[in-house]
Short mmCIF file of C-alpha atoms in Angstrom, two decimals:
data_model
loop_
_atom_site.label_atom_id
_atom_site.label_comp_id
_atom_site.label_asym_id
_atom_site.label_seq_id
_atom_site.Cartn_x
_atom_site.Cartn_y
_atom_site.Cartn_z
CA UNK A 1 -6.40 11.74 15.55
CA UNK A 2 -8.97 10.80 12.66
CA UNK A 3 -11.76 11.86 15.17
CA UNK A 4 -10.33 15.64 14.57
CA UNK A 5 -10.28 15.10 10.98
CA UNK A 6 -13.82 14.20 10.54
CA UNK A 7 -14.98 16.90 12.75
CA UNK A 8 -13.35 19.70 11.29
CA UNK A 9 -13.57 18.30 7.54
CA UNK A 10 -17.31 18.30 8.05
CA UNK A 11 -18.09 21.29 9.76
CA UNK A 12 -15.80 23.41 7.38
CA UNK A 13 -18.10 21.68 4.51
CA UNK A 14 -21.43 22.78 5.60
CA UNK A 15 -19.72 25.88 6.68
CA UNK A 16 -18.57 26.66 3.37
CA UNK A 17 -21.43 24.91 2.00
CA UNK A 18 -23.37 27.33 3.52
CA UNK A 19 -21.87 30.72 2.69
CA UNK A 20 -22.24 29.39 -0.28
CA UNK A 21 -25.88 28.89 -0.54
CA UNK A 22 -26.04 32.57 0.71
CA UNK A 23 -23.98 34.56 -1.31
CA UNK A 24 -25.84 32.98 -4.16
CA UNK A 25 -29.29 33.93 -2.74
CA UNK A 26 -28.08 37.38 -1.80
CA UNK A 27 -27.61 37.73 -5.61
CA UNK A 28 -31.65 37.06 -6.76
CA UNK A 29 -34.10 39.82 -6.66
CA UNK A 30 -36.83 38.35 -5.35
CA UNK A 31 -37.38 37.28 -1.44
CA UNK A 32 -38.73 33.71 -3.49
CA UNK A 33 -35.86 32.91 -5.55
CA UNK A 34 -33.57 34.02 -2.68
CA UNK A 35 -35.47 30.65 -0.63
CA UNK A 36 -35.76 29.03 -3.93
CA UNK A 37 -31.70 29.12 -3.72
CA UNK A 38 -30.95 28.42 -0.34
CA UNK A 39 -33.49 25.28 -0.60
CA UNK A 40 -31.93 23.49 -4.26
CA UNK A 41 -28.61 23.41 -2.09
CA UNK A 42 -29.90 22.24 0.53
CA UNK A 43 -31.06 19.26 -1.58
CA UNK A 44 -27.39 19.09 -3.20
CA UNK A 45 -25.94 18.48 -0.48
CA UNK A 46 -27.97 15.52 0.71
CA UNK A 47 -28.27 14.11 -2.58
CA UNK A 48 -24.20 14.40 -2.81
CA UNK A 49 -24.31 12.62 0.87
CA UNK A 50 -26.09 9.51 -0.53
CA UNK A 51 -24.64 9.57 -3.93
CA UNK A 52 -21.45 8.71 -2.24
CA UNK A 53 -22.53 6.37 0.63
CA UNK A 54 -24.54 4.27 -2.20
CA UNK A 55 -20.78 4.70 -4.70
CA UNK A 56 -18.76 3.40 -1.55
CA UNK A 57 -21.27 -0.35 -0.74
CA UNK A 58 -21.68 -0.73 -4.50
CA UNK A 59 -17.92 -0.76 -4.52
CA UNK A 60 -17.22 -2.54 -1.67
CA UNK A 61 -19.62 -5.76 -3.41
CA UNK A 62 -16.56 -5.69 -6.68
CA UNK A 63 -14.36 -5.56 -4.27
CA UNK A 64 -15.83 -8.30 -2.51
CA UNK A 65 -14.99 -10.80 -6.16
CA UNK A 66 -12.20 -8.94 -6.17
CA UNK A 67 -10.81 -8.69 -2.63
CA UNK A 68 -12.01 -12.77 -2.97
CA UNK A 69 -10.05 -13.77 -6.01
CA UNK A 70 -6.85 -12.56 -4.36
CA UNK A 71 -6.26 -13.35 -1.71
CA UNK A 72 -7.45 -17.30 -2.32
CA UNK A 73 -4.20 -17.45 -5.13
CA UNK A 74 -2.21 -15.63 -1.98
CA UNK A 75 -3.72 -17.69 0.51
CA UNK A 76 -2.19 -21.32 -2.12
CA UNK A 77 1.11 -18.61 -2.32
CA UNK A 78 1.37 -18.49 1.51
CA UNK A 79 0.86 -22.49 1.91
CA UNK A 80 3.10 -23.26 -0.24
CA UNK A 81 5.39 -21.34 1.54
CA UNK A 82 6.67 -18.83 -0.91
CA UNK A 83 7.45 -16.28 2.24
CA UNK A 84 10.33 -18.90 2.94
CA UNK A 85 12.19 -18.84 0.05
CA UNK A 86 11.28 -15.30 -0.01
CA UNK A 87 13.09 -14.49 2.62
CA UNK A 88 15.68 -17.24 1.92
CA UNK A 89 16.50 -14.55 -1.08
CA UNK A 90 16.83 -10.94 1.47
CA UNK A 91 18.47 -12.64 4.22
CA UNK A 92 22.03 -11.22 3.48
CA UNK A 93 20.77 -8.08 2.48
CA UNK A 94 18.61 -7.40 5.20
CA UNK A 95 20.90 -8.85 8.33
CA UNK A 96 23.36 -6.01 7.19
CA UNK A 97 20.52 -3.34 7.91
CA UNK A 98 19.83 -4.26 11.65
CA UNK A 99 24.00 -4.38 12.93
CA UNK A 100 22.69 -4.79 16.71
CA UNK A 101 20.16 -8.04 15.81
CA UNK A 102 22.89 -11.11 16.13
CA UNK A 103 21.97 -12.71 13.12
CA UNK A 104 20.50 -15.93 14.98
CA UNK A 105 18.53 -13.87 17.84
CA UNK A 106 14.78 -14.93 17.29
CA UNK A 107 14.24 -11.01 16.55
CA UNK A 108 15.96 -11.56 12.70
CA UNK A 109 13.88 -15.00 12.50
CA UNK A 110 10.92 -12.65 12.93
CA UNK A 111 11.20 -9.16 10.73
CA UNK A 112 12.36 -10.99 7.87
CA UNK A 113 9.54 -13.63 7.88
CA UNK A 114 7.32 -9.97 8.34
CA UNK A 115 9.35 -8.48 4.91
CA UNK A 116 8.57 -11.32 3.11
CA UNK A 117 5.16 -11.01 3.20
CA UNK A 118 4.91 -7.43 3.09
CA UNK A 119 6.49 -7.84 -0.22
CA UNK A 120 4.09 -10.33 -1.16
CA UNK A 121 0.76 -8.13 0.05
CA UNK A 122 0.08 -10.99 2.65
CA UNK A 123 -1.22 -7.90 4.57
CA UNK A 124 -2.75 -10.11 6.76
CA UNK A 125 0.23 -12.75 8.00
CA UNK A 126 2.23 -9.32 7.95
CA UNK A 127 0.77 -8.11 11.21
CA UNK A 128 1.65 -10.58 13.51
CA UNK A 129 4.97 -11.10 12.11
CA UNK A 130 6.00 -7.41 12.57
CA UNK A 131 4.24 -7.11 16.33
CA UNK A 132 6.75 -10.72 16.92
CA UNK A 133 9.81 -9.28 15.83
CA UNK A 134 8.74 -5.91 17.88
CA UNK A 135 8.19 -8.12 21.16
CA UNK A 136 11.73 -9.70 20.00
CA UNK A 137 14.15 -6.19 19.77
CA UNK A 138 12.73 -5.53 22.82
CA UNK A 139 14.41 -8.34 25.18
CA UNK A 140 17.72 -6.19 23.49
CA UNK A 141 16.25 -3.05 24.29
CA UNK A 142 17.77 -2.43 27.74
CA UNK A 143 15.88 1.23 27.45
CA UNK A 144 12.73 -0.24 27.88
CA UNK A 145 10.08 3.19 27.19
CA UNK A 146 12.60 3.71 24.59
CA UNK A 147 13.01 2.87 20.50
CA UNK A 148 16.42 1.80 19.71
CA UNK A 149 17.59 2.26 15.93
CA UNK A 150 17.09 -1.15 14.49
CA UNK A 151 13.61 -0.90 15.86
CA UNK A 152 13.40 2.18 13.59
CA UNK A 153 15.20 0.83 10.51
CA UNK A 154 12.99 -1.82 11.02
CA UNK A 155 9.66 0.69 10.90
CA UNK A 156 11.60 2.55 7.72
CA UNK A 157 11.64 -0.56 5.95
CA UNK A 158 7.93 -1.41 6.99
CA UNK A 159 6.45 1.68 6.32
CA UNK A 160 8.07 2.18 3.21
CA UNK A 161 6.01 -0.01 1.49
CA UNK A 162 7.47 -2.06 0.19
CA UNK A 163 4.58 -4.95 -1.75
CA UNK A 164 5.76 -6.36 -4.90
CA UNK A 165 2.65 -6.15 -7.08
CA UNK A 166 -0.08 -4.19 -5.39
CA UNK A 167 -2.84 -5.57 -6.55
CA UNK A 168 -5.66 -4.14 -4.58
CA UNK A 169 -4.65 -0.75 -6.51
CA UNK A 170 -5.05 -2.96 -9.58
CA UNK A 171 -8.40 -3.89 -8.54
CA UNK A 172 -9.94 -0.93 -7.85
CA UNK A 173 -8.79 0.37 -11.58
CA UNK A 174 -9.90 -2.57 -13.06
CA UNK A 175 -13.30 -1.78 -10.90
CA UNK A 176 -13.02 2.08 -12.23
CA UNK A 177 -12.51 1.25 -15.80
CA UNK A 178 -9.66 1.43 -16.30
CA UNK A 179 -7.68 0.41 -19.86
CA UNK A 180 -4.96 -1.50 -18.85
CA UNK A 181 -4.96 -1.51 -14.18
CA UNK A 182 -1.91 -3.05 -14.71
CA UNK A 183 0.23 -0.59 -16.29
CA UNK A 184 0.94 1.08 -13.05
CA UNK A 185 3.63 -1.53 -12.48
CA UNK A 186 6.46 -0.57 -13.79
CA UNK A 187 5.94 2.47 -12.77
CA UNK A 188 5.04 1.55 -9.00
CA UNK A 189 8.07 -0.91 -8.63
CA UNK A 190 10.91 2.25 -9.32
CA UNK A 191 8.70 4.50 -7.22
CA UNK A 192 7.84 2.15 -4.21
CA UNK A 193 11.81 1.32 -4.71
CA UNK A 194 12.75 4.92 -4.64
CA UNK A 195 10.70 5.38 -1.18
CA UNK A 196 12.51 1.40 -0.02
CA UNK A 197 16.21 3.78 -0.10
CA UNK A 198 14.96 6.78 0.72
CA UNK A 199 13.44 5.31 4.26
CA UNK A 200 15.29 3.14 5.56
CA UNK A 201 18.14 5.41 4.49
CA UNK A 202 17.60 8.28 5.84
CA UNK A 203 16.77 6.28 9.43
CA UNK A 204 20.20 4.73 8.76
CA UNK A 205 21.83 7.89 9.00
CA UNK A 206 20.18 9.53 11.69
CA UNK A 207 20.14 6.75 13.60
CA UNK A 208 24.53 7.30 13.13
CA UNK A 209 23.69 11.31 14.07
CA UNK A 210 22.05 10.71 16.83
CA UNK A 211 24.49 7.70 18.35
CA UNK A 212 22.71 4.70 19.63
CA UNK A 213 20.63 3.31 23.43
CA UNK A 214 22.62 1.31 25.41
CA UNK A 215 21.07 -1.98 24.56
CA UNK A 216 21.82 -6.64 25.13
CA UNK A 217 23.75 -7.00 21.69
CA UNK A 218 26.95 -8.57 24.56
CA UNK A 219 25.33 -10.05 26.93
CA UNK A 220 23.09 -12.37 24.71
CA UNK A 221 26.44 -12.60 22.36
CA UNK A 222 27.95 -14.06 26.11
CA UNK A 223 24.90 -16.00 25.96
CA UNK A 224 22.99 -14.22 28.91
CA UNK A 225 19.68 -14.70 29.94
CA UNK A 226 17.84 -11.56 28.71
CA UNK A 227 14.70 -11.82 30.72
CA UNK A 228 16.37 -12.00 33.76
CA UNK A 229 18.72 -8.89 33.00
CA UNK A 230 14.70 -6.32 32.70
CA UNK A 231 13.61 -8.32 35.76
CA UNK A 232 17.01 -6.25 38.00
CA UNK A 233 16.19 -3.54 36.41
CA UNK A 234 12.19 -3.69 37.19
CA UNK A 235 10.71 -1.24 39.49
CA UNK A 236 7.57 -2.26 41.99
CA UNK A 237 4.82 -1.94 40.09
CA UNK A 238 1.19 -1.30 41.59
CA UNK A 239 -1.24 -5.07 40.28
CA UNK A 240 -4.05 -3.24 38.62
CA UNK A 241 -7.53 -4.96 39.89
CA UNK B 1 18.13 -35.04 -6.91
CA UNK B 2 15.21 -36.94 -8.02
CA UNK B 3 12.77 -34.51 -6.86
CA UNK B 4 14.93 -31.56 -7.62
CA UNK B 5 15.37 -32.90 -11.93
CA UNK B 6 11.55 -33.43 -11.87
CA UNK B 7 10.80 -29.88 -10.58
CA UNK B 8 13.59 -28.68 -13.13
CA UNK B 9 11.73 -30.69 -16.48
CA UNK B 10 8.43 -28.96 -15.24
CA UNK B 11 10.01 -25.63 -15.07
CA UNK B 12 11.21 -26.13 -18.06
CA UNK B 13 7.92 -26.90 -19.88
CA UNK B 14 6.53 -24.14 -18.16
CA UNK B 15 8.57 -21.26 -19.16
CA UNK B 16 9.50 -22.87 -23.58
CA UNK B 17 5.71 -23.58 -23.45
CA UNK B 18 4.97 -19.84 -22.64
CA UNK B 19 7.50 -18.85 -24.29
CA UNK B 20 5.97 -20.70 -28.19
CA UNK B 21 3.36 -18.90 -27.10
CA UNK B 22 4.39 -15.15 -27.44
CA UNK B 23 6.10 -16.03 -29.76
CA UNK B 24 3.94 -16.89 -32.07
CA UNK B 25 0.75 -14.80 -30.96
CA UNK B 26 3.07 -11.22 -31.20
CA UNK B 27 3.81 -12.97 -34.75
CA UNK B 28 0.77 -13.47 -35.83
CA UNK B 29 -0.76 -9.57 -34.61
CA UNK B 30 2.61 -8.36 -36.44
CA UNK B 31 0.87 -9.53 -40.16
CA UNK B 32 -2.56 -8.56 -38.57
CA UNK B 33 -0.60 -4.35 -38.34
CA UNK B 34 0.80 -4.80 -41.33
CA UNK B 35 -2.66 -4.72 -42.77
CA UNK B 36 -3.91 -1.92 -40.70
CA UNK B 37 -0.89 0.56 -39.53
CA UNK B 38 -3.25 2.51 -37.60
CA UNK B 39 -0.63 3.80 -33.88
CA UNK B 40 2.95 4.50 -34.76
CA UNK B 41 5.01 2.11 -33.12
CA UNK B 42 6.75 1.91 -30.65
CA UNK B 43 8.67 -0.95 -29.04
CA UNK B 44 9.36 0.01 -25.94
CA UNK B 45 5.68 0.70 -24.63
CA UNK B 46 4.50 -1.72 -26.47
CA UNK B 47 6.69 -4.61 -24.99
CA UNK B 48 5.36 -2.63 -21.43
CA UNK B 49 2.18 -2.68 -22.28
CA UNK B 50 1.92 -7.09 -23.61
CA UNK B 51 3.95 -7.18 -19.85
CA UNK B 52 1.64 -5.58 -18.08
CA UNK B 53 -1.58 -6.40 -20.14
CA UNK B 54 -0.71 -11.13 -19.30
CA UNK B 55 1.15 -10.25 -16.04
CA UNK B 56 -1.17 -11.23 -12.99
CA UNK B 57 -2.40 -14.12 -15.50
CA UNK B 58 0.61 -15.45 -15.04
CA UNK B 59 0.93 -14.87 -11.64
CA UNK B 60 -1.76 -16.99 -10.74
CA UNK B 61 -1.58 -19.34 -12.87
CA UNK B 62 2.46 -19.95 -11.40
CA UNK B 63 1.59 -19.74 -8.04
CA UNK B 64 -1.29 -22.63 -7.79
CA UNK B 65 0.73 -24.30 -10.52
CA UNK B 66 4.49 -24.35 -8.37
CA UNK B 67 2.20 -25.63 -5.80
CA UNK B 68 0.03 -28.22 -7.15
CA UNK B 69 3.27 -29.90 -8.67
CA UNK B 70 5.90 -29.04 -6.33
CA UNK B 71 4.67 -28.45 -3.06
CA UNK B 72 2.06 -30.49 -3.11
CA UNK B 73 -0.13 -27.88 -1.84
CA UNK B 74 -4.47 -28.39 -1.75
CA UNK B 75 -4.23 -25.83 -4.19
CA UNK B 76 -8.67 -25.51 -4.15
CA UNK B 77 -8.70 -25.84 -0.11
CA UNK B 78 -6.56 -23.22 0.40
CA UNK B 79 -8.13 -21.29 -2.05
CA UNK B 80 -11.47 -21.45 -0.70
CA UNK B 81 -9.74 -20.93 2.91
CA UNK B 82 -8.61 -17.57 1.49
CA UNK B 83 -11.57 -15.93 -0.54
CA UNK B 84 -13.08 -16.24 2.94
CA UNK B 85 -11.32 -14.39 4.08
CA UNK B 86 -11.46 -11.44 0.87
CA UNK B 87 -14.68 -11.75 1.63
CA UNK B 88 -14.41 -10.05 5.39
CA UNK B 89 -11.71 -7.96 4.09
CA UNK B 90 -14.38 -5.79 1.76
CA UNK B 91 -16.76 -5.86 4.68
CA UNK B 92 -15.74 -5.13 6.64
CA UNK B 93 -13.97 -1.47 5.01
CA UNK B 94 -17.29 -0.45 3.82
CA UNK B 95 -17.71 1.64 6.62
CA UNK B 96 -14.67 3.55 6.44
CA UNK B 97 -15.07 3.99 3.01
CA UNK B 98 -18.64 5.96 3.73
CA UNK B 99 -16.87 7.76 6.30
CA UNK B 100 -14.56 9.15 3.51
CA UNK B 101 -16.79 9.49 0.41
CA UNK B 102 -19.43 11.57 2.08
CA UNK B 103 -17.16 14.04 3.62
CA UNK B 104 -15.92 14.24 0.44
CA UNK B 105 -19.50 14.60 -1.36
CA UNK B 106 -20.62 17.60 0.91
CA UNK B 107 -17.25 19.50 0.09
CA UNK B 108 -18.16 18.89 -3.31
CA UNK B 109 -21.49 19.87 -3.40
CA UNK B 110 -21.19 22.93 -1.61
CA UNK B 111 -18.02 24.14 -3.16
CA UNK B 112 -15.16 24.38 -0.64
CA UNK B 113 -13.65 21.84 -2.77
CA UNK B 114 -14.09 24.09 -5.44
CA UNK B 115 -12.55 27.00 -3.30
CA UNK B 116 -9.42 24.08 -2.08
CA UNK B 117 -8.06 24.33 -5.72
CA UNK B 118 -8.70 27.42 -5.89
CA UNK B 119 -6.74 28.07 -3.04
CA UNK B 120 -3.36 25.28 -3.46
CA UNK B 121 -3.18 25.87 -7.52
CA UNK B 122 -0.60 28.56 -7.20
CA UNK B 123 1.37 26.24 -4.87
CA UNK B 124 1.01 23.24 -6.92
CA UNK B 125 1.45 24.90 -10.49
CA UNK B 126 4.83 25.34 -8.97
CA UNK B 127 5.53 21.94 -8.23
CA UNK B 128 3.81 20.55 -11.07
CA UNK B 129 1.28 18.29 -9.36
CA UNK B 130 -2.82 17.92 -10.34
CA UNK B 131 -3.68 20.10 -7.33
CA UNK B 132 -6.30 16.89 -6.80
CA UNK B 133 -3.83 15.12 -5.37
CA UNK B 134 -3.28 17.28 -2.27
CA UNK B 135 -5.70 15.65 -0.06
CA UNK B 136 -4.57 12.53 -1.14
CA UNK B 137 -0.82 12.85 0.21
CA UNK B 138 -1.89 14.73 3.21
CA UNK B 139 -4.30 12.29 4.17
CA UNK B 140 -1.67 8.99 3.00
CA UNK B 141 0.43 8.98 6.34
CA UNK B 142 -2.63 8.49 8.82
CA UNK B 143 -5.51 6.95 7.11
CA UNK B 144 -5.11 3.84 5.23
CA UNK B 145 -9.43 3.80 4.49
CA UNK B 146 -9.23 7.38 3.76
CA UNK B 147 -6.41 7.53 1.76
CA UNK B 148 -7.88 4.55 -0.30
CA UNK B 149 -11.17 6.26 -0.31
CA UNK B 150 -9.36 9.05 -1.63
CA UNK B 151 -7.87 7.70 -4.37
CA UNK B 152 -11.31 5.84 -5.52
CA UNK B 153 -12.92 9.33 -4.94
CA UNK B 154 -10.09 10.01 -8.26
CA UNK B 155 -11.11 7.72 -9.62
CA UNK B 156 -14.44 7.55 -9.99
CA UNK B 157 -13.39 11.81 -11.32
CA UNK B 158 -10.80 12.28 -13.65
CA UNK B 159 -10.26 8.43 -14.39
CA UNK B 160 -8.29 5.88 -13.71
CA UNK B 161 -6.32 6.37 -16.78
CA UNK B 162 -5.75 10.30 -16.01
CA UNK B 163 -2.39 11.97 -15.00
CA UNK B 164 -4.79 12.43 -11.47
CA UNK B 165 -5.87 8.70 -11.56
CA UNK B 166 -2.85 7.36 -12.44
CA UNK B 167 -0.27 9.42 -9.86
CA UNK B 168 -2.53 8.43 -7.49
CA UNK B 169 -2.33 4.26 -7.71
CA UNK B 170 1.66 5.52 -7.93
CA UNK B 171 1.33 7.11 -4.73
CA UNK B 172 -1.09 4.10 -2.92
CA UNK B 173 1.54 1.36 -4.23
CA UNK B 174 4.69 2.92 -3.41
CA UNK B 175 3.34 3.92 0.25
CA UNK B 176 2.33 3.51 4.07
CA UNK B 177 0.10 3.87 6.61
CA UNK B 178 3.01 5.73 8.59
CA UNK B 179 1.78 7.13 12.12
CA UNK B 180 -0.78 3.91 11.73
CA UNK B 181 2.47 1.08 11.55
CA UNK B 182 4.45 3.23 13.95
CA UNK B 183 1.24 3.77 16.64
CA UNK B 184 0.98 0.21 16.59
CA UNK B 185 4.34 -1.71 16.64
CA UNK B 186 5.87 0.97 19.21
CA UNK B 187 2.37 0.93 21.07
CA UNK B 188 2.66 -2.77 21.02
CA UNK B 189 5.97 -3.37 22.77
CA UNK B 190 5.30 -0.18 25.71
CA UNK B 191 7.61 2.09 23.68
CA UNK B 192 6.92 5.81 24.56
CA UNK B 193 10.74 8.00 22.96
CA UNK B 194 10.25 6.69 19.01
CA UNK B 195 13.24 9.79 18.73
CA UNK B 196 13.32 9.57 15.35
CA UNK B 197 11.13 7.17 13.92
CA UNK B 198 9.08 9.23 12.55
CA UNK B 199 10.89 11.80 10.15
CA UNK B 200 12.84 8.88 8.95
CA UNK B 201 9.32 6.80 7.87
CA UNK B 202 8.01 10.41 6.60
CA UNK B 203 11.35 10.77 4.61
CA UNK B 204 10.30 7.62 3.37
CA UNK B 205 6.89 8.43 1.75
CA UNK B 206 7.75 11.63 0.96
CA UNK B 207 10.45 10.01 -1.24
CA UNK B 208 7.89 7.85 -3.04
CA UNK B 209 5.94 10.40 -3.85
CA UNK B 210 8.43 12.60 -5.30
CA UNK B 211 9.09 9.76 -7.31
CA UNK B 212 5.26 9.18 -8.46
CA UNK B 213 4.98 12.11 -9.36
CA UNK B 214 7.68 12.73 -11.44
CA UNK B 215 7.87 8.63 -13.28
CA UNK B 216 4.13 9.38 -13.96
CA UNK B 217 5.10 12.75 -15.35
CA UNK B 218 7.31 11.07 -18.07
CA UNK B 219 6.44 7.41 -18.39
CA UNK B 220 5.59 7.01 -22.23
CA UNK B 221 1.99 5.49 -21.10
CA UNK B 222 0.16 2.73 -23.47
CA UNK B 223 -2.90 4.99 -23.82
#
């Protein structure tokens, strides 16, 4: 996807640039002037490209300082068990959003940890937890190639950005000379709440509307071994060398 | 029980000191302002400004203090370890940032950006969104690094405290790289039929973007 976007954007930018340069050059009277305009236009684009690349690296050098500071602080928060206390806080709300995940299933724990880590902005800790949650949700799924309603609800919560403090945005604002980098804290919190309510609400209604897929909820409740259920149905797959 | 009591005592002392400090500063500032009244005083705006200016230092101190005094975390060692990670994260995003910013460079110098803005202006004027934000809206669900680069470009070009910059900050903070998350999470367990995952998640992003624009337009900014 990004490959297509990348090449199309470069081509588009260059073609428009050439076209602009040519149409401007046509307005000049003598051939010499026309060539001069064409030349400067090319140089402008080259300069701009080089400048932008330099800006990118310069900005990142500042970013190292800010990122080191913030992740250092967040590591302290991580080790002090902040994630776990947040889990206790959000558990009662989240359990209701996943009707087909038993409260004592390991998927619930992993999802809670992932969402709590996301709220604190601990991306590095959140992703492995999220992948573990998906793996656990898959054990409850009877149609292995189809996403269950609970998986989609989890994704909707995850992609609606539940971050309480968007610290990297603050840092970039501070870096580019904002008078008050943190002024956006409350507006962002309100906007985040809107997306965090909107996404899961949509997932909920679409889920109600489209019904749910087959799962192993009752089998888990009955205490059966879910991994054995999978083995019966799985077809023999050719071994890849 | 002993531990919990001590915890409460620490917390009480901590909050008492903070409150006292705030009360003192506000009082001191009031006297100073009485001499030269310049900006009309708006209680809501100034309280917001005060809170937002103090929130980061207080969060940093609060976390470190909580970890050190109550959880007996080796704060210094934990900090250094996290800072190392931060170094790597910052280095890792350089290639992505260069990739997006140099394309923006081509667009700007070649004049394609002006044409694009002229084209979308009638639509964005109708909705009330600054035209420079449209690229951010489109790239946000696709690429996190790309969206960050576009946001930084808006900060550099229009200023972080302009309406464009404020909306960009807000959008960046309230939405996610939806397609990437869906692809990674569902891909990791081999799910191919995503059903209504994409529309549901994109609807969340849309809510965040609309809310960002509306809130930023009507928010009483302190500058």
